[in-house]
Coordinates of N, CA and C in Angstrom, one line a residue:
V1 N 182.4 63.3 204.8 CA 181.8 63.8 206.0 C 180.4 63.2 206.1
G2 N 180.2 62.5 207.1 CA 178.9 61.8 207.3 C 177.8 62.8 207.6
G3 N 176.6 62.4 207.3 CA 175.4 63.3 207.6 C 175.0 64.3 206.5
W4 N 175.9 64.5 205.5 CA 175.5 65.5 204.5 C 174.8 64.7 203.4
T5 N 173.8 65.4 202.8 CA 173.1 64.8 201.7 C 173.3 65.6 200.5
D6 N 172.8 65.1 199.4 CA 172.9 65.8 198.1 C 172.1 67.1 198.1
H7 N 171.2 67.3 199.1 CA 170.3 68.4 199.2 C 170.9 69.6 200.0
H8 N 172.2 69.4 200.5 CA 172.8 70.4 201.2 C 172.0 70.8 202.5
A9 N 171.5 69.8 203.2 CA 170.7 70.0 204.3 C 171.4 70.7 205.5
G10 N 172.7 70.7 205.5 CA 173.4 71.3 206.6 C 173.7 72.8 206.4
C11 N 173.3 73.4 205.3 CA 173.5 74.8 205.0 C 172.2 75.6 205.2
R12 N 172.4 76.7 205.7 CA 171.3 77.6 205.8 C 170.8 78.0 204.4
P13 N 169.6 78.4 204.2 CA 169.2 78.8 202.9 C 169.9 80.1 202.5
V14 N 170.2 80.2 201.2 CA 170.8 81.4 200.8 C 169.8 82.5 200.5
R15 N 170.2 83.7 200.8 CA 169.3 84.8 200.6 C 169.8 85.8 199.5
P16 N 169.0 86.3 198.6 CA 169.5 87.2 197.6 C 169.9 88.5 198.2
M17 N 170.9 89.1 197.6 CA 171.4 90.4 198.1 C 170.5 91.5 197.6
S18 N 169.9 91.3 196.4 CA 168.9 92.3 195.9 C 167.9 91.5 195.1
A19 N 166.7 92.1 195.0 CA 165.6 91.4 194.3 C 165.8 91.5 192.8
G20 N 165.1 90.6 192.1 CA 165.0 90.7 190.6 C 166.2 90.1 189.9
L21 N 167.0 89.2 190.6 CA 168.2 88.7 189.9 C 167.9 87.3 189.3
T22 N 168.6 87.0 188.2 CA 168.4 85.7 187.6 C 169.1 84.7 188.4
A23 N 168.6 83.4 188.3 CA 169.1 82.4 189.1 C 170.1 81.5 188.3
R24 N 171.2 82.1 187.9 CA 172.2 81.4 187.2 C 173.3 81.0 188.2
A25 N 173.6 79.7 188.2 CA 174.6 79.3 189.2 C 176.0 79.7 188.7
V26 N 176.8 80.3 189.6 CA 178.1 80.8 189.2 C 179.2 80.1 190.0
S27 N 178.9 79.2 190.9 CA 179.9 78.5 191.7 C 179.5 77.1 192.0
P28 N 180.3 76.1 191.9 CA 179.9 74.8 192.2 C 179.8 74.6 193.8
A29 N 179.1 73.5 194.2 CA 179.0 73.2 195.6 C 180.4 72.8 196.1
Q30 N 180.7 73.2 197.3 CA 182.0 72.9 197.9 C 182.0 72.7 199.4
L31 N 182.8 71.9 199.9 CA 182.9 71.7 201.3 C 183.8 72.8 201.9
C32 N 183.4 73.5 202.9 CA 184.2 74.5 203.5 C 184.1 74.6 205.0
E33 N 185.1 75.1 205.7 CA 185.0 75.3 207.1 C 184.7 76.7 207.4
C34 N 183.8 76.9 208.3 CA 183.4 78.3 208.7 C 184.6 78.9 209.5
P35 N 185.0 80.1 209.1 CA 186.1 80.7 209.8 C 185.7 81.2 211.2
G36 N 184.4 81.3 211.4 CA 183.9 81.8 212.7 C 183.8 80.8 213.8
C37 N 183.3 79.6 213.4 CA 183.1 78.5 214.4 C 183.7 77.2 214.1
G38 N 184.2 77.0 212.9 CA 184.9 75.8 212.6 C 184.1 74.7 212.0
L39 N 182.8 74.9 211.9 CA 181.8 73.9 211.4 C 182.1 73.6 209.9
L40 N 182.3 72.3 209.6 CA 182.4 71.9 208.2 C 181.0 71.8 207.6
Q41 N 180.8 72.3 206.4 CA 179.5 72.3 205.7 C 179.7 72.5 204.2
L42 N 178.7 72.0 203.5 CA 178.7 72.1 202.1 C 178.0 73.5 201.7
V43 N 178.7 74.2 200.9 CA 178.1 75.5 200.4 C 177.6 75.2 199.0
P44 N 176.3 75.4 198.8 CA 175.7 75.0 197.6 C 176.1 76.0 196.5
S45 N 175.8 75.6 195.2 CA 176.0 76.5 194.1 C 175.1 77.8 194.4
L46 N 175.7 78.9 194.1 CA 175.0 80.2 194.3 C 174.8 80.9 193.0
A47 N 173.6 81.5 193.0 CA 173.2 82.4 191.8 C 173.8 83.8 192.1
R48 N 173.9 84.6 191.1 CA 174.4 85.9 191.2 C 173.6 86.7 192.3
G49 N 174.4 87.4 193.2 CA 173.7 88.2 194.2 C 173.3 87.4 195.4
M50 N 173.7 86.1 195.5 CA 173.3 85.3 196.7 C 174.4 85.2 197.7
T51 N 174.1 84.9 198.9 CA 175.1 84.7 200.0 C 174.8 83.5 200.8
A52 N 175.8 82.7 201.1 CA 175.7 81.5 201.9 C 176.2 81.8 203.3
Y53 N 175.4 81.5 204.3 CA 175.8 81.8 205.7 C 176.0 80.5 206.4
C54 N 176.8 80.5 207.5 CA 177.0 79.3 208.3 C 175.7 79.0 209.0
E55 N 175.5 77.7 209.2 CA 174.2 77.3 209.9 C 174.3 77.5 211.4
R56 N 175.5 77.6 211.9 CA 175.7 77.7 213.4 C 175.9 79.2 213.8
C57 N 176.6 80.0 213.0 CA 176.8 81.4 213.4 C 176.5 82.3 212.2
P58 N 176.5 83.6 212.3 CA 176.2 84.4 211.2 C 177.3 84.7 210.2
T59 N 178.4 83.9 210.2 CA 179.5 84.2 209.3 C 179.1 83.9 207.9
V60 N 179.5 84.8 207.0 CA 179.3 84.7 205.6 C 180.4 83.7 205.0
L61 N 179.9 82.6 204.4 CA 180.8 81.6 203.9 C 181.2 81.9 202.4
H62 N 180.3 82.3 201.7 CA 180.6 82.6 200.3 C 179.5 83.6 199.8
R63 N 179.9 84.6 198.9 CA 179.0 85.6 198.4 C 179.4 85.7 196.9
T64 N 178.4 85.8 196.1 CA 178.6 86.1 194.7 C 178.2 87.5 194.4
T65 N 178.8 88.1 193.4 CA 178.6 89.6 193.2 C 177.5 89.8 192.1
T66 N 176.9 90.9 192.2 CA 175.9 91.3 191.2 C 176.5 92.4 190.3
H67 N 177.7 92.8 190.6 CA 178.3 93.9 189.8 C 179.0 93.3 188.6
P68 N 178.7 93.8 187.4 CA 179.4 93.4 186.3 C 180.8 94.0 186.2
V69 N 181.6 93.5 185.3 CA 183.0 94.0 185.1 C 183.0 95.5 184.8
D70 N 181.9 95.9 184.2 CA 181.8 97.4 183.9 C 182.0 98.3 185.1
H71 N 181.5 97.8 186.2 CA 181.7 98.7 187.5 C 183.1 98.8 187.8
S72 N 183.8 97.6 187.7 CA 185.3 97.7 188.0 C 186.0 98.5 187.0
I73 N 185.6 98.5 185.8 CA 186.3 99.4 184.8 C 186.1 100.8 185.1
A74 N 184.8 101.2 185.5 CA 184.5 102.6 185.8 C 185.3 103.0 187.0
L75 N 185.4 102.2 188.0 CA 186.1 102.6 189.3 C 187.6 102.7 189.0
T76 N 188.2 101.8 188.2 CA 189.6 101.8 187.9 C 189.9 103.1 187.0
F77 N 189.0 103.4 186.1 CA 189.2 104.6 185.3 C 189.1 105.9 186.2
A78 N 188.2 105.9 187.1 CA 188.1 107.0 188.0 C 189.3 107.2 188.9
A79 N 189.9 106.0 189.4 CA 191.1 106.1 190.1 C 192.3 106.6 189.3
L80 N 192.3 106.2 188.0 CA 193.4 106.7 187.1 C 193.2 108.2 186.9
A81 N 192.0 108.7 186.7 CA 191.8 110.1 186.5 C 192.1 110.9 187.8
L82 N 191.8 110.4 189.0 CA 192.1 111.1 190.2 C 193.7 111.1 190.4
L83 N 194.3 110.0 190.1 CA 195.8 109.9 190.2 C 196.4 110.9 189.3
T84 N 195.9 111.1 188.1 CA 196.4 112.0 187.1 C 196.2 113.5 187.7
I85 N 195.1 113.7 188.2 CA 194.8 115.1 188.8 C 195.8 115.3 189.9
M86 N 196.0 114.3 190.8 CA 196.9 114.5 191.9 C 198.3 114.8 191.5
C87 N 198.7 114.1 190.4 CA 200.1 114.3 190.0 C 200.3 115.7 189.3
T88 N 199.3 116.3 188.8 CA 199.4 117.5 188.1 C 199.0 118.8 188.8
T89 N 198.5 118.7 190.0 CA 198.0 119.9 190.7 C 198.9 120.2 191.9
T90 N 198.7 121.4 192.4 CA 199.4 121.8 193.6 C 198.8 121.1 194.8
L91 N 199.7 120.5 195.6 CA 199.3 119.8 196.8 C 199.1 120.7 198.0
M92 N 200.0 121.7 198.0 CA 199.9 122.7 199.1 C 200.6 124.0 198.7
S93 N 200.0 125.1 199.2 CA 200.7 126.4 199.0 C 200.6 127.2 200.3
V94 N 201.7 127.8 200.6 CA 201.8 128.6 201.9 C 202.2 130.0 201.5
Q95 N 201.6 130.9 202.1 CA 202.0 132.3 201.9 C 202.0 133.0 203.2
T96 N 203.3 133.5 203.6 CA 203.5 134.1 204.8 C 204.4 135.3 204.6
A97 N 204.0 136.5 205.1 CA 204.8 137.7 205.0 C 205.2 138.0 203.6
G98 N 204.3 137.8 202.7 CA 204.6 138.1 201.3 C 205.4 137.1 200.5
I99 N 205.8 136.0 201.2 CA 206.6 134.9 200.6 C 205.6 133.8 200.3
A100 N 205.6 133.3 199.1 CA 204.7 132.2 198.7 C 205.5 131.0 198.3
H101 N 205.1 129.8 198.8 CA 205.7 128.6 198.4 C 204.6 127.6 198.0
S102 N 204.8 126.9 196.9 CA 203.9 125.8 196.5 C 204.6 124.5 196.4
A103 N 203.9 123.5 196.7 CA 204.5 122.1 196.7 C 203.6 121.3 195.7
Y104 N 204.3 120.6 194.9 CA 203.7 119.6 193.9 C 204.2 118.2 194.3
L105 N 203.7 117.2 193.6 CA 204.1 115.9 193.9 C 205.6 115.7 193.7
L106 N 206.1 116.3 192.7 CA 207.5 116.2 192.3 C 208.4 117.1 193.1
S107 N 207.9 118.0 193.9 CA 208.7 118.9 194.7 C 209.7 118.2 195.6
G108 N 209.2 117.1 196.3 CA 210.0 116.3 197.2 C 211.1 115.7 196.5
P109 N 210.9 114.9 195.4 CA 212.0 114.3 194.7 C 213.0 115.3 194.1
A110 N 212.5 116.5 193.7 CA 213.4 117.5 193.2 C 214.3 118.0 194.3
E111 N 213.8 118.2 195.5 CA 214.6 118.6 196.6 C 215.6 117.5 197.0
L112 N 215.2 116.3 196.9 CA 216.1 115.2 197.2 C 217.3 115.2 196.2
V113 N 217.0 115.4 194.9 CA 218.1 115.5 193.9 C 219.0 116.7 194.2
R114 N 218.5 117.8 194.6 CA 219.3 119.0 194.9 C 220.2 118.7 196.1
R115 N 219.8 117.8 197.0 CA 220.6 117.5 198.2 C 221.5 116.3 198.0
G116 N 221.6 115.8 196.8 CA 222.5 114.7 196.4 C 221.9 113.3 196.7
M117 N 220.6 113.2 196.8 CA 220.0 111.9 197.1 C 219.1 111.4 195.9
A118 N 219.7 111.4 194.7 CA 219.0 111.1 193.5 C 218.4 109.7 193.5
I119 N 219.1 108.7 194.1 CA 218.5 107.3 194.2 C 217.3 107.3 195.0
L120 N 217.3 108.0 196.1 CA 216.0 108.1 196.9 C 214.9 108.8 196.2
A121 N 215.3 109.8 195.4 CA 214.3 110.5 194.6 C 213.7 109.6 193.6
V122 N 214.5 108.7 193.0 CA 213.9 107.8 192.0 C 212.9 106.8 192.7
V123 N 213.3 106.3 193.9 CA 212.4 105.4 194.6 C 211.1 106.2 194.9
V124 N 211.2 107.4 195.4 CA 210.0 108.2 195.7 C 209.1 108.4 194.5
V125 N 209.7 108.7 193.3 CA 208.9 108.8 192.1 C 208.3 107.5 191.7
F126 N 209.0 106.4 191.9 CA 208.5 105.1 191.5 C 207.3 104.8 192.3
V127 N 207.3 104.9 193.6 CA 206.2 104.5 194.5 C 205.1 105.5 194.5
T128 N 205.3 106.7 194.2 CA 204.2 107.7 194.2 C 203.6 107.9 192.8
M129 N 204.3 107.6 191.7 CA 203.7 107.9 190.4 C 203.8 106.6 189.5
L130 N 204.9 106.1 189.3 CA 205.1 105.1 188.2 C 204.4 103.8 188.6
A131 N 204.6 103.3 189.8 CA 203.9 102.0 190.2 C 202.4 102.1 190.3
P132 N 201.8 103.2 190.8 CA 200.4 103.3 190.8 C 199.8 103.4 189.4
F133 N 200.5 104.2 188.5 CA 200.0 104.3 187.1 C 200.1 102.9 186.5
G134 N 201.2 102.2 186.7 CA 201.4 100.9 186.1 C 200.3 99.9 186.6
K135 N 200.0 99.9 187.8 CA 199.0 99.0 188.4 C 197.6 99.4 187.8
L136 N 197.3 100.6 187.8 CA 195.9 101.0 187.3 C 195.8 100.8 185.8
L137 N 196.8 101.1 185.1 CA 196.8 100.8 183.6 C 196.7 99.4 183.3
G138 N 197.5 98.5 184.0 CA 197.5 97.1 183.8 C 196.1 96.5 184.2
T139 N 195.5 97.0 185.3 CA 194.2 96.5 185.7 C 193.2 96.9 184.7
L140 N 193.2 98.1 184.2 CA 192.2 98.6 183.3 C 192.4 97.8 181.9
Y141 N 193.6 97.6 181.5 CA 193.8 96.8 180.3 C 193.2 95.4 180.4
V142 N 193.4 94.7 181.5 CA 192.9 93.4 181.7 C 191.3 93.4 181.7
L143 N 190.8 94.4 182.5 CA 189.3 94.5 182.6 C 188.6 94.7 181.2
V144 N 189.2 95.6 180.5 CA 188.7 95.9 179.1 C 188.8 94.7 178.2
R145 N 189.9 94.0 178.2 CA 190.1 92.9 177.3 C 189.3 91.7 177.7
L146 N 188.8 91.7 179.0 CA 187.9 90.5 179.4 C 186.5 90.6 178.7
H147 N 186.2 91.7 178.1 CA 184.9 91.8 177.4 C 184.9 91.1 176.1
E148 N 186.1 90.7 175.6 CA 186.2 90.1 174.3 C 185.6 88.7 174.4
T149 N 185.2 88.1 173.3 CA 184.6 86.8 173.3 C 185.7 85.7 173.6
T150 N 186.9 85.9 173.1 CA 188.0 85.1 173.5 C 189.1 85.9 174.0
P151 N 189.2 86.2 175.3 CA 190.2 87.1 175.9 C 191.6 86.5 175.6
P152 N 192.6 87.3 175.3 CA 193.9 86.8 175.1 C 194.5 86.1 176.2
R153 N 195.4 85.2 176.0 CA 196.0 84.3 177.0 C 197.0 85.1 177.9
H154 N 197.5 86.2 177.4 CA 198.5 86.9 178.2 C 197.9 87.8 179.3
L155 N 196.6 87.8 179.4 CA 195.9 88.6 180.4 C 196.3 88.2 181.8
R156 N 196.5 86.9 182.0 CA 196.9 86.5 183.4 C 198.3 87.0 183.8
R157 N 199.2 87.0 182.8 CA 200.5 87.6 183.1 C 200.5 89.1 183.3
V158 N 199.6 89.8 182.6 CA 199.5 91.3 182.8 C 198.9 91.5 184.1
F159 N 197.9 90.8 184.5 CA 197.2 91.0 185.8 C 198.2 90.6 186.9
A160 N 199.0 89.5 186.8 CA 200.0 89.2 187.8 C 201.0 90.3 188.0
L161 N 201.4 90.9 186.9 CA 202.4 92.0 186.9 C 201.8 93.2 187.6
A162 N 200.6 93.5 187.3 CA 199.9 94.6 188.0 C 199.7 94.3 189.5
E163 N 199.5 93.1 189.8 CA 199.3 92.8 191.3 C 200.7 92.8 192.0
Q164 N 201.8 92.5 191.3 CA 203.1 92.6 191.9 C 203.4 94.1 192.2
L165 N 202.8 95.0 191.5 CA 203.0 96.4 191.8 C 202.3 96.9 193.0
R166 N 201.3 96.1 193.4 CA 200.5 96.6 194.6 C 201.2 97.0 195.8
P167 N 202.2 96.3 196.3 CA 202.9 96.7 197.5 C 203.7 98.0 197.3
W168 N 204.1 98.3 196.0 CA 204.9 99.4 195.7 C 204.0 100.6 195.3
S169 N 202.8 100.4 195.1 CA 201.9 101.5 194.7 C 201.3 102.2 195.9
M170 N 201.9 103.3 196.2 CA 201.4 104.1 197.4 C 200.3 105.1 196.9
I171 N 199.2 104.5 196.6 CA 198.1 105.3 196.1 C 197.4 106.1 197.2
E172 N 197.5 105.7 198.4 CA 196.9 106.4 199.5 C 197.3 107.8 199.5

C-alpha cells in the first residue's frame, strides 16, 4: 500500500487507557481495514492499556488490555460460586391459602421425568447445570495453569472443549 512509511504516519496517535502504565509492546504492527469507514492503515505496536483509532473516523482498531489474567480468574471463580448458589437454593416459593410450593433448579427436570419425558429432562439438566459447570471449570483450569512458567500443551484442547460448551451453557 503506497504512502505508508515506517513511522506509521497514517495512524492517529495512540492514547493510554489509564495513566502510569509501562510501555511494553504487546502486539506487532499490522495492516488492517477500519470496519467503520473501510480505510486501510497500519496499526502500530501497542503498549499495555493503549488504543489505536482510525485516522478518518472514531472507530477503535485495536486495544490492548491492562487487566492481568488474575482478573479473569477472579471473575470466573465468582461466576462458578454464583452458579453453585443458584443450583442449590430455592428459585421461587409460592404460598396461597395455606398451601406452599417451592421450586428449585431441578424441579422442572423432576416433573419432566414424572410425566415420562426423561430424555428432555436430561437435556434440561445438561444445559442448565452440567455444561455451565464444565465451561466454567475448564476456563478456570486454563487460566490458573497459564500462570506456570511453562504451561502444559494440553491447555489449548481444554480451552477449545470449554468453548464448545458455550452454546450449550445457558448461564443466563
